[in-house]
Short mmCIF file of C-alpha atoms and ligand atoms in Angstrom, two decimals:
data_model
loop_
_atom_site.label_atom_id
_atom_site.label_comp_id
_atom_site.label_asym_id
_atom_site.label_seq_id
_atom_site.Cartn_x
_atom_site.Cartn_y
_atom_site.Cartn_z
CA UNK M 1 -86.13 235.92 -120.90
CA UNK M 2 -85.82 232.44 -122.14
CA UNK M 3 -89.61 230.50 -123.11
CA UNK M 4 -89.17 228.11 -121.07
CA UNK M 5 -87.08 229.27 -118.03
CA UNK M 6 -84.35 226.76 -116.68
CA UNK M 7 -82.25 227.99 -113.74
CA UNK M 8 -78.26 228.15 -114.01
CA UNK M 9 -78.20 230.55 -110.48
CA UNK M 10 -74.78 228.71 -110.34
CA UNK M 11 -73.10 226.86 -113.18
CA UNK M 12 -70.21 225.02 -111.63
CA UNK M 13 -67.04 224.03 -113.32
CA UNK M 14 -65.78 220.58 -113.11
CA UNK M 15 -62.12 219.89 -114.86
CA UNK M 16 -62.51 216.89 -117.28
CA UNK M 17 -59.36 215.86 -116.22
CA UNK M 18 -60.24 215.13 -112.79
CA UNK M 19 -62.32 211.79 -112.11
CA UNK M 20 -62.61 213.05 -108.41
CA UNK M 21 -64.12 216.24 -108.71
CA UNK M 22 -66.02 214.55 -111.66
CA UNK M 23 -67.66 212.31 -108.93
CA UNK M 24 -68.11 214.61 -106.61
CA UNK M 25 -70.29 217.17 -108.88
CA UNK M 26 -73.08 214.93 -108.91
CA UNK M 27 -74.14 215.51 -105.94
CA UNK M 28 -73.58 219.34 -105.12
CA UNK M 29 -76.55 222.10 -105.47
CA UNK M 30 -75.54 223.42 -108.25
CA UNK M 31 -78.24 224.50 -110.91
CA UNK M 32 -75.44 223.42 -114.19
CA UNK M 33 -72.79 221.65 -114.04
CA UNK M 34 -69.88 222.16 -116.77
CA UNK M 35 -67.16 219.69 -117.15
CA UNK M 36 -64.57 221.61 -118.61
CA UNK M 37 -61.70 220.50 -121.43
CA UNK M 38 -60.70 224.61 -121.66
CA UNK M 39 -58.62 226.10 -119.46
CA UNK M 40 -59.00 224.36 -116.36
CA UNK M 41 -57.24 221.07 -118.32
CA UNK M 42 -53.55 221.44 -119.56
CA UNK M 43 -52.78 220.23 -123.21
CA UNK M 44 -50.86 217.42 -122.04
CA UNK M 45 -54.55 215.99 -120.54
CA UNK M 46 -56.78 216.94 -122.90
CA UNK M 47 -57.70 214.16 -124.31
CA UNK M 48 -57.74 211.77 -121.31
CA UNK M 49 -60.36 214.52 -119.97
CA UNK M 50 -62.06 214.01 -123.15
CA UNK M 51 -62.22 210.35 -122.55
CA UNK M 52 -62.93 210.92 -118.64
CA UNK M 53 -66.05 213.71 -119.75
CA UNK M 54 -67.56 211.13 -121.88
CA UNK M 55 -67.63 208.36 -119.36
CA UNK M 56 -69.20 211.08 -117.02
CA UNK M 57 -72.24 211.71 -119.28
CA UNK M 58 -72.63 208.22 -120.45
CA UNK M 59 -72.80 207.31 -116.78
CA UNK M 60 -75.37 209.77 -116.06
CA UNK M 61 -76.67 210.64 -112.52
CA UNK M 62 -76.62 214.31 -112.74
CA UNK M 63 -79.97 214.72 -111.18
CA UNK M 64 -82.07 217.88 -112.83
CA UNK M 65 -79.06 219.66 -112.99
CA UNK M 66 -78.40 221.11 -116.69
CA UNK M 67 -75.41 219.55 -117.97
CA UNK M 68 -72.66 221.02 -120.16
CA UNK M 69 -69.54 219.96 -121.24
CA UNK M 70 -66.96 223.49 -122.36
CA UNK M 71 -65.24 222.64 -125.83
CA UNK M 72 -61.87 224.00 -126.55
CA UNK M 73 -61.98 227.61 -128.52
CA UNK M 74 -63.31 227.00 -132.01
CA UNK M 75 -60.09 228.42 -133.39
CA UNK M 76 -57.97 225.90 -131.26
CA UNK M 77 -56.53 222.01 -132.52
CA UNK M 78 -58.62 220.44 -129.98
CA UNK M 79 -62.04 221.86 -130.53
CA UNK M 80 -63.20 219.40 -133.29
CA UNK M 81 -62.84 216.63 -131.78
CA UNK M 82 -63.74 217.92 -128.78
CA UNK M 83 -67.47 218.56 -130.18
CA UNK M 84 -67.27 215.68 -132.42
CA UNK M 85 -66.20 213.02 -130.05
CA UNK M 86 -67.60 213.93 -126.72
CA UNK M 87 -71.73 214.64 -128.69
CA UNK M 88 -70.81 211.21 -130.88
CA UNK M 89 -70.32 209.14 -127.78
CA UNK M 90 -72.44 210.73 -125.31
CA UNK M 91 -74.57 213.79 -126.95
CA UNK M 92 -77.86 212.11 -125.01
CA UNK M 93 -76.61 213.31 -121.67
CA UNK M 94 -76.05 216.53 -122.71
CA UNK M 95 -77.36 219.94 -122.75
CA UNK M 96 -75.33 222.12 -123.47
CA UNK M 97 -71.62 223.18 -125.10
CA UNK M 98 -70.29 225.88 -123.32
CA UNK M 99 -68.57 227.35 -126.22
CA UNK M 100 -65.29 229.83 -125.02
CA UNK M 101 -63.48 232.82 -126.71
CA UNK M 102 -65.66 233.61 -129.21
CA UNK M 103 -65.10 236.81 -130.77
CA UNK M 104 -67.02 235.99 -133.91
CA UNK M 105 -70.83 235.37 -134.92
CA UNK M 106 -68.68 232.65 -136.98
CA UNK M 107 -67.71 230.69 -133.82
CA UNK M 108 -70.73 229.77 -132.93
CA UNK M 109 -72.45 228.81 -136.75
CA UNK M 110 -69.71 226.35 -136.90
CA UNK M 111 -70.53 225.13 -133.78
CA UNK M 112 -74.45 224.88 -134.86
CA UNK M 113 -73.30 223.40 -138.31
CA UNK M 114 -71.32 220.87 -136.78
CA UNK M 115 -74.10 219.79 -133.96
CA UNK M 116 -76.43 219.34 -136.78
CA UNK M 117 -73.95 217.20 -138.61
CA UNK M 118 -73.81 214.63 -135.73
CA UNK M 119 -77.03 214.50 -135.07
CA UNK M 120 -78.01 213.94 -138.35
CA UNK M 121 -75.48 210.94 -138.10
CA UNK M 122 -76.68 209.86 -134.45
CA UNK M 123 -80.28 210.29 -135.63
CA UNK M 124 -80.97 212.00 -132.14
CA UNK M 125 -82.78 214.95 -132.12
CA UNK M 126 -81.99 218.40 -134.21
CA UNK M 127 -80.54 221.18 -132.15
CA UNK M 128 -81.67 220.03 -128.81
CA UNK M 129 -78.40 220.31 -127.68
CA UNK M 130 -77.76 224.56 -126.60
CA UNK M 131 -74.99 226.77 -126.94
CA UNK M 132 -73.48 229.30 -124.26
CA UNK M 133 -71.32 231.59 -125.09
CA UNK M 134 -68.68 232.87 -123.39
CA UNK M 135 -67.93 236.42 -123.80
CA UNK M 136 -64.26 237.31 -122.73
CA UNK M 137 -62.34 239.54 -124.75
CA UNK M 138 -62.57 242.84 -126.27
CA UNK M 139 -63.40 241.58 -129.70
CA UNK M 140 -66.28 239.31 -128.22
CA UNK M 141 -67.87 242.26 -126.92
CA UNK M 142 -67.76 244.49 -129.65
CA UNK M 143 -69.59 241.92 -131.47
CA UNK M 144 -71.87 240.75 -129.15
CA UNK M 145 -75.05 241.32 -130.50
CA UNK M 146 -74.28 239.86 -133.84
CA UNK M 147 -73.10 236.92 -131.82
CA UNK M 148 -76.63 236.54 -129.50
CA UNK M 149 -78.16 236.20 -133.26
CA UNK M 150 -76.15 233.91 -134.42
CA UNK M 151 -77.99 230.26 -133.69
CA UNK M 152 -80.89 229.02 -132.57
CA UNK M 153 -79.51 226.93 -130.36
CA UNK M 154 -77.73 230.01 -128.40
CA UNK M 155 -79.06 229.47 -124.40
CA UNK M 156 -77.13 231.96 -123.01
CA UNK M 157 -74.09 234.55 -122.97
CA UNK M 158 -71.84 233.79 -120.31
CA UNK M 159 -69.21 236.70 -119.16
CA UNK M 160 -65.66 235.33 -118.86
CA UNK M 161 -63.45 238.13 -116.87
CA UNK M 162 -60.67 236.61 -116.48
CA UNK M 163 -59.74 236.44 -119.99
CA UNK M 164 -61.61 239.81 -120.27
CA UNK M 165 -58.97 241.35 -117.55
CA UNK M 166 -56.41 240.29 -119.83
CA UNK M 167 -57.57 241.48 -122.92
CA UNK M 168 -58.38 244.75 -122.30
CA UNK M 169 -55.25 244.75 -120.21
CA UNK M 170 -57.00 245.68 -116.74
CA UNK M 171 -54.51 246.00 -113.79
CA UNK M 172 -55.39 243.22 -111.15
CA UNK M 173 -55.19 239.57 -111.19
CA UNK M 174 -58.17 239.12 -108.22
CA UNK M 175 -60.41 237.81 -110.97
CA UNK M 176 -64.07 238.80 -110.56
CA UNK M 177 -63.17 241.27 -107.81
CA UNK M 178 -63.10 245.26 -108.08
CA UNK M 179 -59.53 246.40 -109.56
CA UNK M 180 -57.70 248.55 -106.48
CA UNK M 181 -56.99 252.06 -107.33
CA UNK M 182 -60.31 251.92 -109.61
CA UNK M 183 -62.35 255.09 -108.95
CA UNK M 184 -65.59 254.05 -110.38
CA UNK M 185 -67.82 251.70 -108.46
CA UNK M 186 -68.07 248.57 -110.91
CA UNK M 187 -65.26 248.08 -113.06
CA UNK M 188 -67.19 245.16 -114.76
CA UNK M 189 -70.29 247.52 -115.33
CA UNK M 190 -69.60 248.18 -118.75
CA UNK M 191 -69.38 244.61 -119.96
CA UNK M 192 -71.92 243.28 -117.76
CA UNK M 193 -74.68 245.57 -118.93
CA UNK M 194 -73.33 245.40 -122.60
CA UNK M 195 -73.65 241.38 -122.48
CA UNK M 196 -76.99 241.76 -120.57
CA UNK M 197 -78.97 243.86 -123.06
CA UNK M 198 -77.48 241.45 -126.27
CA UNK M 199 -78.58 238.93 -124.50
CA UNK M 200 -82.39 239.71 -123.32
CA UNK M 201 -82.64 241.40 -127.14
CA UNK M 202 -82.48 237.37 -128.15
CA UNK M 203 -83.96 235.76 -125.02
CA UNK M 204 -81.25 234.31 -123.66
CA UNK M 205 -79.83 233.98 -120.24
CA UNK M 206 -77.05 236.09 -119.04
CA UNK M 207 -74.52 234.74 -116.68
CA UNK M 208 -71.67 236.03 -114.93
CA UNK M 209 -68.52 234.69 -114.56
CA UNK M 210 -66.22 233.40 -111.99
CA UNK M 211 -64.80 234.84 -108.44
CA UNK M 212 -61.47 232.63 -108.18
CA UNK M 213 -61.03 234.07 -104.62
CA UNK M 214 -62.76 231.13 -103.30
CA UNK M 215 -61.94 231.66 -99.39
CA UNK M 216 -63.64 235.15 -99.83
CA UNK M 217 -67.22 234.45 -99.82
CA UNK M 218 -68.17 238.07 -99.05
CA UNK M 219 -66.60 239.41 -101.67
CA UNK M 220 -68.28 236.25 -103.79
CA UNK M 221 -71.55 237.46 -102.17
CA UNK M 222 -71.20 241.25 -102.82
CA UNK M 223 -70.35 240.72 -106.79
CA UNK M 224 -73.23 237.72 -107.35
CA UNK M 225 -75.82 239.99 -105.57
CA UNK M 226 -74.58 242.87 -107.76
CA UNK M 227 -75.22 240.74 -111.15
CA UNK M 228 -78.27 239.46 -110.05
CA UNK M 229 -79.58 243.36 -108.74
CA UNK M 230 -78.72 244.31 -112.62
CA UNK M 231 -80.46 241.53 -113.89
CA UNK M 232 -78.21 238.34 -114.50
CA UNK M 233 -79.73 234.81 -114.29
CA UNK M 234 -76.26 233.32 -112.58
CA UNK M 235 -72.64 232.84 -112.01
CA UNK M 236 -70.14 230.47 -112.87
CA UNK M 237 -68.54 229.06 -109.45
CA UNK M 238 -65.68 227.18 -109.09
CA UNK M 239 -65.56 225.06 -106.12
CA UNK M 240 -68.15 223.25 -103.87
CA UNK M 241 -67.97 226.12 -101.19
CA UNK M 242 -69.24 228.72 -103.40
CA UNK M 243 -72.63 227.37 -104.37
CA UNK M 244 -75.17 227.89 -101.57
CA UNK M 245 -74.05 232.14 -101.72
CA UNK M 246 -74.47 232.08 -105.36
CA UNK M 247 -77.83 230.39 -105.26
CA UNK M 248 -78.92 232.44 -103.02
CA UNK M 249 -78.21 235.53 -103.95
CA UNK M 250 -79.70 234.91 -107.54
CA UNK M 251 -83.02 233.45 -105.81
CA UNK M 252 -85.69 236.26 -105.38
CA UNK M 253 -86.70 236.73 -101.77
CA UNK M 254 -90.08 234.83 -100.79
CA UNK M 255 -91.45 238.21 -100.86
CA UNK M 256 -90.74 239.35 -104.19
CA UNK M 257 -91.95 235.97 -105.06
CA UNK M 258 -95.10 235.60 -103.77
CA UNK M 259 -95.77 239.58 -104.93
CA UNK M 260 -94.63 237.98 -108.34
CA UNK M 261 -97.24 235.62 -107.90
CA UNK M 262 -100.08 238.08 -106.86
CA UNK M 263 -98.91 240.61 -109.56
CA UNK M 264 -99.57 238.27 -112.43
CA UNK M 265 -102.75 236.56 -110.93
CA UNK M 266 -104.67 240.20 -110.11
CA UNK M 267 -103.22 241.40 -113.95
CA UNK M 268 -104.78 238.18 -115.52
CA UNK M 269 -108.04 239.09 -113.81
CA UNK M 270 -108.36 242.49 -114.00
CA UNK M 271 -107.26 242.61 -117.94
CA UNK M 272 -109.80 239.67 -118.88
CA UNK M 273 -112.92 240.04 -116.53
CA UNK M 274 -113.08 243.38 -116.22
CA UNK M 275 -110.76 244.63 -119.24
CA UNK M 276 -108.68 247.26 -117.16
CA UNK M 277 -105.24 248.10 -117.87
CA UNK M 278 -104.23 249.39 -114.90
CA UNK M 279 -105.37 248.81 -111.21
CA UNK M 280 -103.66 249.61 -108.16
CA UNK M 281 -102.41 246.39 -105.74
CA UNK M 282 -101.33 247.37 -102.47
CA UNK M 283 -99.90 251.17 -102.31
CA UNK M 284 -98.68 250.02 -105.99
CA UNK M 285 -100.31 250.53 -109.71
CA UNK M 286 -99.86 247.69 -111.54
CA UNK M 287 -100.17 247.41 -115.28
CA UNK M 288 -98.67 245.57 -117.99
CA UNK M 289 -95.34 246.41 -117.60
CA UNK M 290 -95.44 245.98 -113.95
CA UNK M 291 -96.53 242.22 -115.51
CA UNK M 292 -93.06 241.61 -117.15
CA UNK M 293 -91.58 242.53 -114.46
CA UNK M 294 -93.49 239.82 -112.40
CA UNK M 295 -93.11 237.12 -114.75
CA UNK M 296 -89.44 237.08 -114.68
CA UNK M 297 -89.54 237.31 -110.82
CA UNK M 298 -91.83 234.69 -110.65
CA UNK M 299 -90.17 232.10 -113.16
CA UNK M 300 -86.88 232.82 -111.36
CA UNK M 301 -88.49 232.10 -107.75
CA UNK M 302 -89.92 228.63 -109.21
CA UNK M 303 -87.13 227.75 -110.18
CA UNK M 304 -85.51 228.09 -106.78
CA UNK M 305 -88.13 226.28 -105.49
CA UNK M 306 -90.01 228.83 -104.26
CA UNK M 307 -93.28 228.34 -102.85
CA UNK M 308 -96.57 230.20 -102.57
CA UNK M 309 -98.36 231.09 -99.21
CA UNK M 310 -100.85 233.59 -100.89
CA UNK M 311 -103.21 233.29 -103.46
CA UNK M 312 -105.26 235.56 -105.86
CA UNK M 313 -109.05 235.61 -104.71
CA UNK M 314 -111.29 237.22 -107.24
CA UNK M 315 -113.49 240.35 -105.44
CA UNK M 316 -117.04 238.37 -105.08
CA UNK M 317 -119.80 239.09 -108.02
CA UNK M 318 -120.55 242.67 -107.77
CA UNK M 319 -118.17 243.36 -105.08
CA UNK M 320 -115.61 246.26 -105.94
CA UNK M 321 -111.74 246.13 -107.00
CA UNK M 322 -111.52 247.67 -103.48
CA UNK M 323 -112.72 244.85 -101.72
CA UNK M 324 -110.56 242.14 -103.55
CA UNK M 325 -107.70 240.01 -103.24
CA UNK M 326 -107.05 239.30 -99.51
CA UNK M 327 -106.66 243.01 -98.11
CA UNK M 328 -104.53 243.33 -101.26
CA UNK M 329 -106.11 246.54 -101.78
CA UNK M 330 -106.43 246.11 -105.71
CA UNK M 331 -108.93 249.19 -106.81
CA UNK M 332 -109.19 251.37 -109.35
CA UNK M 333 -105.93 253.95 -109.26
CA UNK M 334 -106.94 257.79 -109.22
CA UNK M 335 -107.35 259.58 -112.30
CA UNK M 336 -107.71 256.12 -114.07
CA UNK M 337 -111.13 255.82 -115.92
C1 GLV B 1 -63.67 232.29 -117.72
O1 GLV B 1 -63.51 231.54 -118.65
C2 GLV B 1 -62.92 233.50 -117.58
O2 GLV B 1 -62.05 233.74 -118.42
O3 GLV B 1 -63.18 234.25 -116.62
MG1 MG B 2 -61.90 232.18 -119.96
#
């Protein structure tokens, strides 16, 4: 889990191309926006999207929203002045480069190398501006955790699976759905998980890619509540309609929030006052795994917003763990000395 946690429950593509979806992402709920100069822009348009990405940013108005702009592959003709033109001109409203295709640790040093470069020339600050990277082929994943270590500036791994279908030649086009005739029950499994644990060995985000069906919001729902249940901090989504089910779905419920909460309150007491490493809240023993846990749940549920109805009350001097928090229950768990 990232220090300092910043949402992206839905990172939402905007072509560079188009000034009217350009507009128009300023004011939907998504957690990132990315305005894209990949795939989503045709060669002939590249570079007025360039132009069109860098008025964007320079206008500004994004809210709190992370912004990222997503740089051609660093193997294509457009990627360097992609990076060097769109951070020259307009690298202060931006957080991120969503960096695609990268099948080598190398992709991304270049990319660090050449951020530093620019900013050394801009004078604005050294490698505030992240990198995600998008993982989308076979030879991406096979290198994935040499690629998590590769910068400092890495913010997150991002699954692509549309390219991913391609590459590893998987027989469907419904991108980000289950393949028909599949017999297992998550044809994505394997790269999902594989991405996941790179990315949580660097503390990074891990984020799921897009579900083009966009009329289909169940099947949207079912496969962003099925990243999120494995552990994934978002998912790409690709038009307006799509944001409020991905949001939710990676928001913890107010109840596993405010447990969250009470989880990492009763810890903090019970470990420092009274130097125990395990007491029991509710029917539950907590202890300081059970504290992990209930940090992640409870940056994730800030982040959405969440608020707190409960709060931690100390058992009063010389009262007993029994008697503490609220009816909470915290006490001493059997066979604990
Ligand atoms: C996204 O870039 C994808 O290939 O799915
Ligand atoms: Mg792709």
């Amino acid at each position: 889990m990232p220090q300092e946690y910043r949402p992206r429950r839905s990172c939402l593509a905007v072509p560079g191309s188009s000034q009217r979806f350009l507009d128009k992402a300023r004011g939907l709920a998504a957690d990132e926006v990315f305005l894209d100069l990949e795939d989503a822009v045709a060669p002939a348009a590249k570079e007025t999207a360039r132009r069109n990405v860098i008025a964007a940013l320079n206008t500004g108005g994004w809210g709190g929203k992370l912004v990222a702009v997503r740089v051609n592959d660093a193997v294509s003709r457009w990627a360097y002045r992609d990076v060097v033109e769109v951070v020259a001109a307009a690298g202060r409203g931006l957080d991120a480069i969503v960096l695609p295709k990268v099948t080598d640790p190398g992709h991304v040093v270049w990319l660090d190398l050449l951020l530093g470069q620019i900013e050394q020339d801009t004078g604005d600050e050294r490698g505030r501006i992240g990198i995600e990277a998008q993982i989308e082929d076979a030879r991406g994943l096979a290198k994935v955790d040499e690629i998590a270590a590769a910068s400092p500036r890495l913010r997150a791994l991002v699954f692509g699976p549309a390219d991913f279908m391609a590459s590893i030649g998987m027989a469907s086009q419904r991108v980000g759905a289950q393949p028909v005739g599949y017999l297992g029950s998550d044809a994505f499994h394997y790269p999902l998980l594989r991405i996941l644990v790179a990315a949580r060995g660097h503390e990074l985000a891990a984020i799921d890619g897009p579900y083009l069906a966009i009329g289909d919001l169940d099947g949207l729902r079912e496969a962003a509540v099925s990243a999120a249940a494995l552990g994934y901090d978002g998912k790409w989504v690709v038009h307006p309609g799509q944001i409020d089910v991905v949001n939710e779905a990676f928001s913890p419920s107010q109840n596993d929030y405010e447990r969250a909460e009470l989880v990492l309150d009763a810890y903090r007491y019970y470990s420092s006052a009274e130097r125990r490493g395990a007491v029991m809240l509710g029917d539950e023993m907590i202890d300081e795994a059970s504290r992990k846990l209930a940090l992640v749940a409870a940056a994730k549920g800030r982040a959405a917003g969440l608020r707190r109805s409960q709060r931690f009350e100390p058992p009063a001097p010389g009262g007993s763990a029994e008697d503490a928090p609220r009816g909470e229950g915290l006490g001493q768990p059997a066979g604990q000395g």
